[in-house]
Amino acid sequence: MTVIRETLLAPQPAPPDIARSWTGARITGHALMTFWVTAGVFLVWWLIGAWDIAFVERYLPRYLNGLSITLTLVGISIVLGAILSLPLAFMRMSSNAVLSGIAYGYVYFFRGTPLIAQLFLIYYGFGTFRAEMEAVGLWWFFRDAWNCALFAFTLNTAAYQAEILRGAIESVKKGQWEAGDALGLTKPQTFRKIILPQAMIVALRPYGNEIILMIKGSAIVAIVTVFDLMGETRRAFSRTFDFQTYLWAAVFYLVIVETLRIALDRIERRLTQHLVR
Amino acid sequence: MDAFGYLAFGDTGWSDEIARGFAVTTALALATLPVGLMMGFFLALAKKSEEETLRLAADVYTTIFRGLPELLTIFMVYFGLQIAIRQASLALGFEQGIEINAFIAGMIALAFVFSSYASEVFLSAFRAIPAGQYEAGYALGLTQWQTMRTIIAPQLIRIALPGLGNLWLILLKDTALISVIGLADIMRQAGIAARVTKEAFLFFSVACLLYLILAILSSFVFARIERAAKRAEVRA
């Protein structure tokens, strides 16, 4: 006969946590983090050890000056590129084969070749036509490295921005156009009030990435004698042969790019609040 | 001399020099690709790991190499390696320093940049594969490595291909930056030709054209690879 025990077990404490074993992943992770932390501590220690008030007084204003040149160059070319990208994007979307072909060729060229090749083509290449340009009064513009860099960057970013814009506009459903039509809005009204706001939300992240890419890409102007952040860094290194010149530049660039990335995340979260469920 | 004269092969023209540059550019990009892909894959594995320290370490890597301008990375690797090797050889008692090869330095710098972007492509591809695929592998008695190799990897490659194609095009363009540390690639050879002949527009146009040709060739190859990868897909 079975005996049914009616007494309940006394309450038991929760089983103890199983000690996490040292798996390969855990060892690697700790090793790599140790490496990063050591590298970081070493870097800070070295930069402090090499801290020389004469060096800072001499080069900090130059770095800041270079930084402002980098930001100005990128800022102006992004804005001019945005203006230029509008007609390009519409040409690319047009049903006219010639127009869309021209825009396609433009975009393909500027996205398919390195920015540095485009810059050299404009800065050194246009010099070949000095006599012709003097005749039409354009030489004063292309003589200056800064202008050439601005020109090259504007053309380049216009191609990328045109593709971003086109992608964003085409991502808006056709029904949105039809709805605008049904409400009696004209095409430009529909575009401005219905399509563009929706397209901009899609385009926000790619636009942000494009700004970051331009900031990083703009470092190449140092090669054509513009003293942006990179140019000042190279000048400082060639005078001191001190590797910390490059480390400081890295710190500057990382801070700008990370700040921008965080700011963009915030803006995107704010603008898409109504889409989050 | 006219444009055809400048672009002749042999002693008078510059085509053979530029062709050598073309070969160097292609070789550099092709040599960087497998290294960058491997590093990117392992970084992605680290980023999707359950181990927090591993994820953090991989994120630090990506933040650094995606945030630095490529040109700065190249300079830092080139000069940094040179300084490090000099220090090491002095410590070991060698007097003369070793010249660091621009090709190797460029390869390392580009692999850093490529792998940090590739890891994000691989990571999003990993996320697109449902957990059931792993579980099916384990249920069949496959080991973790076998599951990865025979079940996950084929799907992963197919999902990651378009993203990797873009990265390859970016890599091709980034190789042009290595010319600033003295690698005799397309850009440098075109620059030398431009300086000697004073025909800068001609030679930099040729350089642009060559990069375009590389881009067009790559897109053909990628279309083929993608077709091959899609063979296994279910046709609806």
Coordinates of C-alpha atoms in Angstrom, one line a residue:
Chain A
M1 CA 0.0 0.0 0.0
T2 CA 1.2 3.4 -0.8
V3 CA 1.4 5.9 1.9
I4 CA 0.5 9.4 0.9
R5 CA 2.6 11.8 2.7
E6 CA 0.7 14.9 3.5
T7 CA 3.5 17.0 5.0
L8 CA 4.9 19.6 2.7
L9 CA 8.5 20.1 2.1
A10 CA 10.0 22.9 4.1
P11 CA 10.6 26.0 1.9
Q12 CA 14.0 25.6 0.2
P13 CA 16.4 28.4 -0.6
A14 CA 17.1 29.1 -4.2
P15 CA 19.8 26.9 -5.7
P16 CA 23.2 28.6 -5.7
D17 CA 24.3 30.3 -8.9
I18 CA 26.4 28.0 -11.0
A19 CA 29.8 29.5 -11.2
R20 CA 30.4 30.8 -14.7
S21 CA 33.1 28.7 -16.2
W22 CA 36.1 30.3 -18.0
T23 CA 35.1 29.5 -21.5
G24 CA 37.2 30.4 -24.5
A25 CA 35.0 33.4 -25.3
R26 CA 35.3 34.7 -21.7
I27 CA 39.0 34.4 -21.6
T28 CA 39.4 36.1 -25.1
G29 CA 37.0 38.8 -24.1
H30 CA 38.9 39.6 -20.9
A31 CA 42.2 39.4 -22.7
L32 CA 41.1 41.8 -25.4
M33 CA 39.6 44.2 -22.9
T34 CA 42.8 44.1 -20.9
F35 CA 44.6 45.0 -24.1
W36 CA 42.3 48.0 -24.8
V37 CA 42.5 49.2 -21.2
T38 CA 46.3 48.8 -21.1
A39 CA 46.6 50.6 -24.4
G40 CA 44.3 53.4 -23.2
V41 CA 46.1 53.8 -19.9
F42 CA 49.5 53.7 -21.7
L43 CA 48.3 56.3 -24.2
V44 CA 47.1 58.7 -21.5
W45 CA 50.2 58.1 -19.4
W46 CA 52.4 58.8 -22.5
L47 CA 50.6 61.9 -23.5
I48 CA 50.8 63.2 -20.0
G49 CA 54.4 62.3 -19.7
A50 CA 55.1 64.0 -23.0
W51 CA 53.1 67.0 -21.9
D52 CA 55.1 70.0 -22.8
I53 CA 53.6 73.4 -22.3
A54 CA 55.7 74.9 -25.1
F55 CA 54.4 72.2 -27.5
V56 CA 50.8 72.8 -26.4
E57 CA 51.1 76.6 -26.7
R58 CA 52.7 76.3 -30.0
Y59 CA 50.4 73.7 -31.6
L60 CA 47.0 73.8 -29.9
P61 CA 46.0 77.1 -31.7
R62 CA 47.1 75.6 -35.0
Y63 CA 45.1 72.4 -34.4
L64 CA 42.0 74.4 -33.5
N65 CA 42.6 76.5 -36.6
G66 CA 42.9 73.4 -38.7
L67 CA 39.8 72.0 -37.1
S68 CA 37.8 75.1 -38.0
I69 CA 39.1 74.8 -41.6
T70 CA 38.0 71.2 -41.8
L71 CA 34.5 72.0 -40.4
T72 CA 34.1 75.0 -42.7
L73 CA 35.1 73.1 -45.8
V74 CA 32.8 70.2 -45.0
G75 CA 29.9 72.5 -43.9
I76 CA 30.0 74.6 -47.1
S77 CA 30.4 71.7 -49.5
I78 CA 27.6 69.7 -47.8
V79 CA 25.2 72.6 -48.2
L80 CA 26.3 73.4 -51.8
G81 CA 26.1 69.7 -52.6
A82 CA 22.6 69.5 -51.2
I83 CA 21.5 72.3 -53.5
L84 CA 23.2 70.7 -56.5
S85 CA 21.8 67.2 -55.6
L86 CA 18.1 68.4 -56.0
P87 CA 18.2 68.8 -59.8
L88 CA 20.4 65.8 -60.1
A89 CA 18.0 63.6 -58.2
F90 CA 15.1 64.8 -60.3
M91 CA 17.0 64.3 -63.5
R92 CA 17.9 60.8 -62.3
M93 CA 14.2 60.0 -61.7
S94 CA 13.0 61.7 -64.9
S95 CA 11.4 59.5 -67.6
N96 CA 13.5 61.4 -70.2
A97 CA 16.3 59.0 -71.1
V98 CA 18.8 61.7 -71.9
L99 CA 18.4 63.6 -68.6
S100 CA 18.4 60.4 -66.5
G101 CA 21.4 59.2 -68.5
I102 CA 23.4 62.3 -67.8
A103 CA 22.6 62.2 -64.1
Y104 CA 23.4 58.5 -64.0
G105 CA 26.8 59.1 -65.6
Y106 CA 27.6 61.9 -63.2
V107 CA 26.7 59.9 -60.2
Y108 CA 28.5 56.8 -61.5
F109 CA 31.7 58.8 -62.1
F110 CA 31.8 60.6 -58.8
R111 CA 30.9 57.5 -56.8
G112 CA 33.1 55.2 -58.8
T113 CA 36.4 57.1 -58.5
P114 CA 38.4 57.9 -55.4
L115 CA 37.8 61.4 -54.0
I116 CA 41.6 62.0 -54.0
A117 CA 41.7 61.3 -57.8
Q118 CA 38.9 63.8 -58.3
L119 CA 40.7 66.4 -56.2
F120 CA 43.9 65.9 -58.1
L121 CA 42.1 66.0 -61.4
I122 CA 40.7 69.4 -60.5
Y123 CA 43.7 70.9 -58.6
Y124 CA 46.5 69.7 -60.8
G125 CA 44.5 68.8 -63.9
F126 CA 42.8 72.1 -64.4
G127 CA 46.2 73.8 -64.3
T128 CA 46.8 72.4 -67.7
F129 CA 44.2 74.8 -69.1
R130 CA 45.6 77.8 -67.4
A131 CA 45.7 80.0 -70.5
E132 CA 42.1 79.1 -71.5
M133 CA 40.9 79.7 -67.9
E134 CA 42.7 83.0 -67.7
A135 CA 40.9 84.0 -70.9
V136 CA 37.5 83.3 -69.4
G137 CA 38.4 84.7 -66.1
L138 CA 38.1 81.5 -64.0
W139 CA 41.8 81.1 -63.1
W140 CA 41.7 83.1 -59.9
F141 CA 39.3 80.5 -58.6
F142 CA 41.1 77.3 -59.6
R143 CA 44.5 78.7 -58.6
D144 CA 43.7 78.3 -55.0
A145 CA 43.9 74.8 -53.4
W146 CA 41.1 75.7 -50.9
N147 CA 38.7 76.6 -53.8
C148 CA 39.6 73.4 -55.7
A149 CA 39.0 71.3 -52.6
L150 CA 35.6 73.0 -52.1
F151 CA 34.7 72.5 -55.7
A152 CA 35.7 68.8 -55.7
F153 CA 34.0 68.0 -52.4
T154 CA 30.8 69.8 -53.6
L155 CA 30.6 67.8 -56.8
N156 CA 31.4 64.6 -55.0
T157 CA 28.9 64.9 -52.2
A158 CA 26.2 66.1 -54.6
A159 CA 26.5 62.7 -56.4
Y160 CA 26.1 60.8 -53.1
Q161 CA 23.3 63.1 -51.8
A162 CA 21.4 62.8 -55.1
E163 CA 21.3 59.0 -54.6
I164 CA 20.3 59.4 -51.0
L165 CA 17.5 61.8 -52.0
R166 CA 16.3 59.6 -54.8
G167 CA 16.3 56.5 -52.7
A168 CA 14.3 58.4 -50.0
I169 CA 11.8 59.9 -52.4
E170 CA 11.3 56.5 -54.1
S171 CA 10.7 54.8 -50.8
V172 CA 7.5 56.8 -50.3
K173 CA 4.6 54.8 -51.6
K174 CA 2.9 55.8 -54.8
G175 CA -0.4 56.0 -52.9
Q176 CA 0.9 59.1 -51.1
W177 CA 1.2 60.9 -54.5
E178 CA -2.3 59.7 -55.4
A179 CA -3.7 60.9 -52.1
G180 CA -2.3 64.3 -52.7
D181 CA -3.8 64.3 -56.2
A182 CA -7.2 63.3 -54.9
L183 CA -7.1 66.1 -52.4
G184 CA -6.6 68.5 -55.3
L185 CA -3.0 69.4 -54.4
T186 CA -0.7 70.3 -57.3
K187 CA 2.4 68.2 -57.8
P188 CA 4.8 70.6 -56.2
Q189 CA 2.4 71.0 -53.2
T190 CA 2.2 67.3 -52.8
F191 CA 5.9 66.9 -53.0
R192 CA 6.6 69.6 -50.4
K193 CA 3.9 68.8 -47.9
I194 CA 3.4 65.1 -48.2
I195 CA 6.4 63.4 -49.9
L196 CA 9.4 65.3 -48.6
P197 CA 8.6 65.1 -44.9
Q198 CA 8.3 61.3 -45.2
A199 CA 11.3 61.0 -47.4
M200 CA 13.5 63.1 -45.0
I201 CA 12.9 60.7 -42.2
V202 CA 14.2 57.9 -44.4
A203 CA 17.1 60.0 -45.6
L204 CA 18.2 61.2 -42.1
R205 CA 20.6 58.4 -41.3
P206 CA 22.2 58.2 -44.8
Y207 CA 22.6 62.0 -44.7
G208 CA 24.3 61.8 -41.3
N209 CA 26.6 59.0 -42.6
E210 CA 27.5 61.2 -45.5
I211 CA 28.5 64.1 -43.3
I212 CA 30.7 61.8 -41.2
L213 CA 32.2 60.4 -44.4
M214 CA 32.9 63.9 -45.7
I215 CA 34.6 64.9 -42.4
K216 CA 36.8 61.8 -42.7
G217 CA 37.4 62.2 -46.4
S218 CA 38.3 65.8 -46.1
A219 CA 41.6 64.8 -44.5
I220 CA 43.0 64.4 -48.0
V221 CA 43.1 68.2 -48.6
A222 CA 46.2 68.1 -46.5
I223 CA 48.0 66.6 -49.6
V224 CA 47.1 69.6 -51.8
T225 CA 48.5 72.1 -49.2
V226 CA 45.3 73.1 -47.4
F227 CA 46.1 73.2 -43.7
D228 CA 43.0 71.6 -42.2
L229 CA 43.3 69.4 -39.1
M230 CA 45.2 66.8 -41.0
G231 CA 47.4 69.3 -42.7
E232 CA 48.4 70.9 -39.4
T233 CA 49.1 67.5 -38.0
R234 CA 51.4 66.6 -40.9
R235 CA 53.1 69.9 -40.5
A236 CA 53.6 69.4 -36.8
F237 CA 54.9 65.9 -37.3
S238 CA 57.3 66.9 -40.0
R239 CA 58.8 69.5 -37.6
T240 CA 58.9 67.5 -34.4
F241 CA 58.9 63.8 -35.6
D242 CA 56.8 63.3 -32.5
F243 CA 54.2 60.6 -32.9
Q244 CA 51.9 62.3 -30.4
T245 CA 51.0 64.8 -33.1
Y246 CA 49.1 62.0 -34.8
L247 CA 47.5 60.8 -31.6
W248 CA 46.1 64.2 -30.9
A249 CA 44.7 64.4 -34.4
A250 CA 43.1 61.0 -33.8
V251 CA 41.5 62.2 -30.6
F252 CA 40.1 65.3 -32.3
Y253 CA 38.6 63.3 -35.2
L254 CA 37.2 60.6 -32.9
V255 CA 35.5 63.2 -30.7
I256 CA 33.9 65.0 -33.7
V257 CA 32.7 61.8 -35.3
E258 CA 31.4 60.3 -32.1
T259 CA 29.6 63.5 -31.1
L260 CA 28.0 63.7 -34.5
R261 CA 26.9 60.0 -34.3
I262 CA 25.3 60.5 -30.9
A263 CA 23.6 63.7 -31.9
L264 CA 22.2 62.0 -35.0
D265 CA 20.9 59.1 -33.0
R266 CA 19.1 61.6 -30.7
I267 CA 17.6 63.6 -33.6
E268 CA 16.4 60.4 -35.3
R269 CA 14.8 59.1 -32.1
R270 CA 13.1 62.4 -31.6
L271 CA 11.8 62.7 -35.2
T272 CA 10.5 59.1 -35.3
Q273 CA 8.7 59.3 -32.0
H274 CA 5.4 58.9 -33.7
L275 CA 6.5 55.8 -35.5
V276 CA 7.6 53.9 -32.4
R277 CA 5.1 51.5 -31.0
Chain B
M1 CA 53.8 65.1 -78.2
D2 CA 50.1 64.4 -78.4
A3 CA 47.9 62.4 -76.0
F4 CA 48.6 59.2 -77.9
G5 CA 52.3 59.8 -77.7
Y6 CA 52.1 60.2 -73.9
L7 CA 50.0 57.1 -73.6
A8 CA 52.3 54.9 -75.7
F9 CA 54.0 51.8 -74.2
G10 CA 57.7 51.6 -73.9
D11 CA 60.3 54.3 -73.1
T12 CA 58.5 57.3 -74.6
G13 CA 55.0 56.7 -73.3
W14 CA 53.7 56.2 -69.8
S15 CA 51.2 53.4 -70.3
D16 CA 53.6 50.7 -69.0
E17 CA 54.3 52.6 -65.8
I18 CA 50.6 53.2 -65.3
A19 CA 49.8 49.6 -66.1
R20 CA 52.2 48.5 -63.4
G21 CA 50.4 50.9 -61.0
F22 CA 47.1 49.3 -62.0
A23 CA 48.5 45.9 -61.1
V24 CA 49.7 47.2 -57.7
T25 CA 46.3 48.7 -56.9
T26 CA 44.6 45.5 -57.8
A27 CA 47.0 43.4 -55.9
L28 CA 46.7 45.6 -52.8
A29 CA 42.9 45.4 -52.8
L30 CA 42.9 41.6 -53.5
A31 CA 45.5 41.0 -50.7
T32 CA 43.6 43.1 -48.2
L33 CA 40.2 41.5 -48.9
P34 CA 40.7 38.0 -47.4
V35 CA 42.4 39.5 -44.3
G36 CA 39.7 42.1 -43.8
L37 CA 36.9 39.5 -44.4
M38 CA 38.4 37.1 -41.8
M39 CA 38.9 39.9 -39.2
G40 CA 35.4 41.2 -39.9
F41 CA 33.9 37.8 -39.5
F42 CA 35.5 37.2 -36.2
L43 CA 34.6 40.7 -35.0
A44 CA 31.0 39.9 -35.9
L45 CA 31.2 36.7 -33.9
A46 CA 32.5 38.7 -31.0
K47 CA 29.8 41.3 -31.3
K48 CA 27.0 38.7 -31.1
S49 CA 28.7 36.7 -28.3
E50 CA 27.0 36.3 -25.0
E51 CA 30.2 37.4 -23.3
E52 CA 30.0 41.1 -22.4
T53 CA 33.7 41.8 -22.4
L54 CA 34.1 40.4 -25.9
R55 CA 31.2 42.5 -27.2
L56 CA 32.7 45.6 -25.7
A57 CA 36.2 44.9 -27.0
A58 CA 34.8 44.5 -30.5
D59 CA 32.8 47.7 -30.2
V60 CA 35.9 49.7 -29.2
Y61 CA 37.7 48.4 -32.2
T62 CA 34.9 49.4 -34.6
T63 CA 34.5 52.8 -33.0
I64 CA 38.1 53.6 -33.4
F65 CA 38.6 52.5 -37.0
R66 CA 35.3 53.8 -38.3
G67 CA 35.8 57.1 -36.6
L68 CA 39.3 57.8 -37.8
P69 CA 39.9 59.2 -41.3
E70 CA 41.4 56.5 -43.5
L71 CA 44.4 58.8 -44.3
L72 CA 45.1 59.2 -40.6
T73 CA 44.9 55.4 -40.0
I74 CA 47.4 54.9 -42.9
F75 CA 49.8 57.5 -41.5
M76 CA 49.5 56.1 -38.0
V77 CA 50.1 52.5 -39.1
Y78 CA 53.0 53.5 -41.4
F79 CA 54.8 55.8 -38.9
G80 CA 53.8 54.0 -35.8
L81 CA 55.1 50.7 -37.2
Q82 CA 58.3 52.3 -38.2
I83 CA 58.8 53.8 -34.8
A84 CA 57.9 50.6 -33.1
I85 CA 60.2 48.5 -35.2
R86 CA 63.1 51.0 -34.7
Q87 CA 62.6 50.9 -30.9
A88 CA 62.4 47.1 -31.0
S89 CA 65.5 46.7 -33.1
L90 CA 67.4 49.2 -31.0
A91 CA 66.4 47.2 -27.9
L92 CA 67.6 44.0 -29.5
G93 CA 70.9 45.7 -30.3
F94 CA 70.5 46.1 -34.1
E95 CA 71.9 49.4 -35.3
Q96 CA 70.3 49.9 -38.6
G97 CA 66.5 50.3 -38.9
I98 CA 64.3 48.3 -41.2
E99 CA 62.3 50.2 -43.9
I100 CA 58.7 49.3 -43.5
N101 CA 57.1 48.4 -46.8
A102 CA 54.3 50.7 -48.0
F103 CA 52.4 47.8 -49.4
I104 CA 52.4 45.9 -46.0
A105 CA 51.6 49.1 -44.0
G106 CA 48.8 49.9 -46.5
M107 CA 47.4 46.4 -46.3
I108 CA 47.3 46.5 -42.5
A109 CA 45.7 50.0 -42.4
L110 CA 43.1 49.1 -45.0
A111 CA 42.4 45.8 -43.3
F112 CA 41.6 47.6 -40.1
V113 CA 39.2 49.9 -41.8
F114 CA 37.6 47.2 -44.0
S115 CA 37.1 44.8 -41.1
S116 CA 35.4 47.3 -38.9
Y117 CA 32.8 48.0 -41.6
A118 CA 32.6 44.3 -42.6
S119 CA 31.9 43.3 -39.0
E120 CA 28.7 45.4 -39.1
V121 CA 27.6 43.8 -42.4
F122 CA 28.3 40.3 -41.0
L123 CA 26.5 41.2 -37.8
S124 CA 23.3 42.3 -39.5
A125 CA 23.5 39.1 -41.6
F126 CA 23.8 37.0 -38.5
R127 CA 20.7 38.7 -37.1
A128 CA 18.8 37.9 -40.2
I129 CA 19.3 34.1 -39.6
P130 CA 16.6 32.7 -37.2
A131 CA 17.8 30.8 -34.1
G132 CA 15.9 27.8 -35.4
Q133 CA 18.6 27.2 -37.9
Y134 CA 21.2 26.7 -35.2
E135 CA 18.8 24.6 -33.2
A136 CA 18.1 22.4 -36.2
G137 CA 21.9 21.8 -36.5
Y138 CA 22.3 20.9 -32.9
A139 CA 19.2 18.6 -33.1
L140 CA 20.9 16.8 -35.9
G141 CA 23.9 16.2 -33.6
L142 CA 26.2 18.6 -35.5
T143 CA 28.9 20.3 -33.4
Q144 CA 28.9 24.1 -33.1
W145 CA 31.6 24.4 -35.8
Q146 CA 29.8 22.0 -38.2
T147 CA 26.6 24.0 -37.8
M148 CA 28.4 27.2 -38.5
R149 CA 30.2 25.8 -41.5
T150 CA 27.4 23.8 -43.2
I151 CA 24.2 25.5 -42.2
I152 CA 24.9 29.1 -41.1
A153 CA 27.8 30.2 -43.3
P154 CA 26.1 29.5 -46.7
Q155 CA 23.1 31.6 -45.7
L156 CA 25.3 34.2 -44.1
I157 CA 27.3 34.8 -47.3
R158 CA 24.2 35.1 -49.4
I159 CA 22.7 37.8 -47.1
A160 CA 26.0 39.6 -46.6
L161 CA 27.0 39.7 -50.3
P162 CA 25.4 43.0 -51.4
G163 CA 26.9 44.8 -48.3
L164 CA 30.3 43.2 -48.9
G165 CA 30.2 44.3 -52.5
N166 CA 29.8 47.9 -51.5
L167 CA 32.7 47.5 -49.1
W168 CA 34.9 46.1 -51.8
L169 CA 34.2 49.2 -54.0
I170 CA 35.1 51.4 -51.0
L171 CA 38.3 49.4 -50.5
L172 CA 39.3 49.8 -54.2
K173 CA 38.9 53.6 -53.8
D174 CA 40.7 53.7 -50.5
T175 CA 43.8 52.0 -52.0
A176 CA 44.4 55.4 -53.8
L177 CA 45.3 56.8 -50.4
I178 CA 48.2 54.5 -50.0
S179 CA 50.0 56.5 -52.8
V180 CA 50.7 59.2 -50.2
I181 CA 53.1 56.9 -48.3
G182 CA 54.9 56.0 -51.5
L183 CA 53.2 52.9 -52.9
A184 CA 53.6 53.0 -56.7
D185 CA 49.9 52.5 -57.4
I186 CA 47.7 54.1 -60.1
M187 CA 47.6 57.5 -58.4
R188 CA 51.3 57.7 -57.8
Q189 CA 52.3 56.6 -61.3
A190 CA 49.8 59.1 -62.8
G191 CA 51.1 61.8 -60.6
I192 CA 54.7 61.1 -61.7
A193 CA 53.7 61.1 -65.3
A194 CA 51.7 64.3 -64.8
R195 CA 54.7 66.1 -63.2
V196 CA 57.2 65.0 -65.8
T197 CA 55.0 65.7 -68.9
K198 CA 53.0 68.6 -67.5
E199 CA 49.9 66.9 -68.8
A200 CA 48.2 66.6 -65.4
F201 CA 44.6 66.6 -66.7
L202 CA 45.3 63.8 -69.2
F203 CA 47.0 61.5 -66.7
F204 CA 44.6 62.1 -63.8
S205 CA 41.7 61.5 -66.2
V206 CA 43.3 58.2 -67.1
A207 CA 43.6 57.4 -63.4
C208 CA 39.9 58.1 -62.9
L209 CA 39.1 56.0 -65.9
L210 CA 41.1 53.0 -64.6
Y211 CA 39.3 53.2 -61.2
L212 CA 36.0 53.3 -63.1
I213 CA 37.1 50.2 -65.1
L214 CA 37.9 48.4 -61.8
A215 CA 34.5 49.3 -60.5
I216 CA 32.7 48.1 -63.6
L217 CA 34.7 44.8 -63.6
S218 CA 33.9 44.3 -60.0
S219 CA 30.2 44.8 -60.5
F220 CA 30.3 42.1 -63.3
V221 CA 32.1 39.7 -61.0
F222 CA 29.7 40.4 -58.1
A223 CA 26.7 39.8 -60.3
R224 CA 28.1 36.4 -61.1
I225 CA 28.9 35.6 -57.5
E226 CA 25.5 36.7 -56.4
R227 CA 23.8 34.5 -59.1
A228 CA 25.9 31.5 -57.9
A229 CA 25.0 32.2 -54.3
K230 CA 21.3 32.4 -55.1
R231 CA 21.3 29.0 -56.9
A232 CA 20.3 27.3 -53.6
E233 CA 17.5 29.7 -53.0
V234 CA 13.9 28.3 -53.2
R235 CA 12.2 29.5 -56.3
A236 CA 8.7 30.6 -55.6

